[in-house]
Short mmCIF file of C-alpha atoms in Angstrom, two decimals:
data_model
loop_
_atom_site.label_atom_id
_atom_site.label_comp_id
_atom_site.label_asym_id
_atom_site.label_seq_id
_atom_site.Cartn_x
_atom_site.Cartn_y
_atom_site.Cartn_z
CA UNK Y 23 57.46 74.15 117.67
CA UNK Y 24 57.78 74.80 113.85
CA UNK Y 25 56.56 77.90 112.22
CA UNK Y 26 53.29 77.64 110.86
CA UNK Y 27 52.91 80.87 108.25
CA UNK Y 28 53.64 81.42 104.91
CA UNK Y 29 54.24 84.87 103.52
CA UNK Y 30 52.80 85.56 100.17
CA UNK Y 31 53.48 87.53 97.61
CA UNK Y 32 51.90 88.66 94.16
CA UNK Y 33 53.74 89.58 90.98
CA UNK Y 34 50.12 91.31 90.39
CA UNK Y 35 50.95 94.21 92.95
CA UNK Y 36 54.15 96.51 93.52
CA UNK Y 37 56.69 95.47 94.84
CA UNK Y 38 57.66 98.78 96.75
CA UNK Y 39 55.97 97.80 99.99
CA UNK Y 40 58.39 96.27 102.33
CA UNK Y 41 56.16 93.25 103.81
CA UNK Y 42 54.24 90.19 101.93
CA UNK Y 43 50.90 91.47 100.75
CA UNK Y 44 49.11 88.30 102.74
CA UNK Y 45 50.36 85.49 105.35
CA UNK Y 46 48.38 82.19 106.14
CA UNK Y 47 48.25 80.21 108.64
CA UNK Y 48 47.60 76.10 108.19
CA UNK Y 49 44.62 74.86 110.02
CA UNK Y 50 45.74 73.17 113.35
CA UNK Y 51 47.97 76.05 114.15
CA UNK Y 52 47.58 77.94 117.26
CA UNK Y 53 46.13 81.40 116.94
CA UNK Y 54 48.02 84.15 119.36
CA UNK Y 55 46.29 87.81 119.75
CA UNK Y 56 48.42 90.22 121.28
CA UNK Y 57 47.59 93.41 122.82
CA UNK Y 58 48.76 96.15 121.55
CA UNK Y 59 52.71 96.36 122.77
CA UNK Y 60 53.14 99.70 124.28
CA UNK Y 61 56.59 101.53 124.80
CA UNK Y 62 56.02 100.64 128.76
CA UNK Y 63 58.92 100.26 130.96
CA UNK Y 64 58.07 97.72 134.05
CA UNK Y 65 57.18 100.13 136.44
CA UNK Y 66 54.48 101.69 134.03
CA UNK Y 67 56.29 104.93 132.97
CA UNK Y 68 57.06 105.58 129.36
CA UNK Y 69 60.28 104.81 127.88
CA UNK Y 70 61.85 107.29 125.39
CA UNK Y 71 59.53 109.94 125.98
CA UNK Y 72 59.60 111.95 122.70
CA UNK Y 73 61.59 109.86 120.29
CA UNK Y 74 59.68 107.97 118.18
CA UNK Y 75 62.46 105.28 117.28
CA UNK Y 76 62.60 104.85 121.04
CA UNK Y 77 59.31 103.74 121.78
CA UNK Y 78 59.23 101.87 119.00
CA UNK Y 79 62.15 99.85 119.86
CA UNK Y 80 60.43 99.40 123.29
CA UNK Y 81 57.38 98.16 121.51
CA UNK Y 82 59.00 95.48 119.96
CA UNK Y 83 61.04 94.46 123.01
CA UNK Y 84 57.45 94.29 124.97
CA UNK Y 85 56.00 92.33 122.03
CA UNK Y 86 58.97 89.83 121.93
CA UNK Y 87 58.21 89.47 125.58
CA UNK Y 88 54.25 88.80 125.24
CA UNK Y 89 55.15 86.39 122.44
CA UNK Y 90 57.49 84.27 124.91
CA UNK Y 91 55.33 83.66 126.94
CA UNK Y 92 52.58 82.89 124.66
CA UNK Y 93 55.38 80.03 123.53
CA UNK Y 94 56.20 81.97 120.57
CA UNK Y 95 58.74 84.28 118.64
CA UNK Y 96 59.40 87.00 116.43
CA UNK Y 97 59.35 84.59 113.32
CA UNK Y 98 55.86 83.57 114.23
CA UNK Y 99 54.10 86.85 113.44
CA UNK Y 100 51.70 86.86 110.84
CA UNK Y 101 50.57 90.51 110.69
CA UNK Y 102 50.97 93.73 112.71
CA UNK Y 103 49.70 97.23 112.82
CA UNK Y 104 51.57 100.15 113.71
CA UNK Y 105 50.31 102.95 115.43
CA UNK Y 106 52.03 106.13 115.49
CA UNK Y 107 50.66 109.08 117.59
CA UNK Y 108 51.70 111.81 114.80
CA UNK Y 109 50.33 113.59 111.44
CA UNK Y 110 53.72 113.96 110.00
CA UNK Y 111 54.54 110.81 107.69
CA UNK Y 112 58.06 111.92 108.77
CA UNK Y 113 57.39 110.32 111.96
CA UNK Y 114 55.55 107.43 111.30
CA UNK Y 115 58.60 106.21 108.89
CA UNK Y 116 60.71 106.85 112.09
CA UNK Y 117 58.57 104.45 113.92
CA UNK Y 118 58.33 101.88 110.33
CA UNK Y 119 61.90 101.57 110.33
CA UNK Y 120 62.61 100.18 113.66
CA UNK Y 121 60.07 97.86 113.28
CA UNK Y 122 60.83 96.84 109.42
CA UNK Y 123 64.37 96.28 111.00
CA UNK Y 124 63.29 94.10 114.19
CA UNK Y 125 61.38 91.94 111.71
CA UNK Y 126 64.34 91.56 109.14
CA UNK Y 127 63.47 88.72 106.61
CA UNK Y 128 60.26 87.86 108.44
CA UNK Y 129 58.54 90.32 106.17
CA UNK Y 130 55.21 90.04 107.55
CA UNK Y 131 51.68 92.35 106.50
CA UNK Y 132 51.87 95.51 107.96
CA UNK Y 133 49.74 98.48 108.47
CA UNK Y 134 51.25 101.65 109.30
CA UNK Y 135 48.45 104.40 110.89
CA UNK Y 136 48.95 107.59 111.90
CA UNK Y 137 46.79 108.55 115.07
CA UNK Y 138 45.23 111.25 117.11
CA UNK Y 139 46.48 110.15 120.49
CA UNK Y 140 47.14 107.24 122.02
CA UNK Y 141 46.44 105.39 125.69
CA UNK Y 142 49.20 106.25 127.70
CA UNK Y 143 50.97 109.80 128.49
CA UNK Y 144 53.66 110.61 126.58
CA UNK Y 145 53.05 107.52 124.38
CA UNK Y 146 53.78 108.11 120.50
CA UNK Y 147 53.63 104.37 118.80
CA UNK Y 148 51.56 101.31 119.74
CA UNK Y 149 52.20 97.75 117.86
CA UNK Y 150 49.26 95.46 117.24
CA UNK Y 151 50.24 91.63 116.44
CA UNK Y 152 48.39 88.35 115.78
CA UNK Y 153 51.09 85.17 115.49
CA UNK Y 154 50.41 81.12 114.62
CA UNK Y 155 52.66 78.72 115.71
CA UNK Y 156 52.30 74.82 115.11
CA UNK Y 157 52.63 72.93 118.53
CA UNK Y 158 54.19 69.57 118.12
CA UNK Y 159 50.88 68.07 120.06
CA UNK Y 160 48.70 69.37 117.44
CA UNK Y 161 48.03 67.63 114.22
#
């Protein structure tokens, strides 16, 4: 498979954010909606229990997993939306850096929410992500 997205950025808009304003995805490209990737260790409990970095870190290594066996990868992401169970921005940057790091390069649109509460107990941060990859069948 080849990656199918293209970030996009716009001189128009500041350049503080640390993601591409938009991503696209060509047709014929395979669409992949992923739950949202919760800080869930296999037996159902929650890792890192009150560390925000933690779960985070979690989240991603759940989402890597989902996207694996949806035949895709990191790289293939085209947007995600992080949830962070918290009113204190303090926290939700916690959570932002972990991900911004996990993504490196592959600087894809983001939305960073804080939240009420979230589904599981103890659970602080929640990852949304929608990916596209190009199968080599498809034209």
């Amino acid at each position: 498979m080849t990656s199918a997205i293209t970030l996009i950025r716009s001189a128009a808009l500041s350049d503080a954010a640390q993601y591409a304003y938009a991503a696209t995805a060509p047709a014929g490209s395979r669409l992949i909606f992923l739950a949202g990737s919760c800080p869930l260790n296999a037996d159902g409990s929650t890792a890192g229990v009150g560390d925000y970095a933690a779960q985070a870190s979690s989240c991603i290594d759940n989402m890597k997993a989902a996207l694996a066996a949806a035949g895709a990868g990191i790289t293939d992401v085209i947007s995600t939306r992080v949830l962070v169970a918290s009113h204190n921005q303090t926290d939700l940057v916690t959570a932002w850096n972990v991900v911004r790091d996990a993504f490196g390069d592959h600087d894809v649109p983001s939305t960073l929410l804080g939240v009420t509460v979230l589904g599981y107990d103890d659970q602080l941060v929640e990852i949304e992500a929608i990916a596209a990859v190009r199968d080599e069948t498809v034209h």
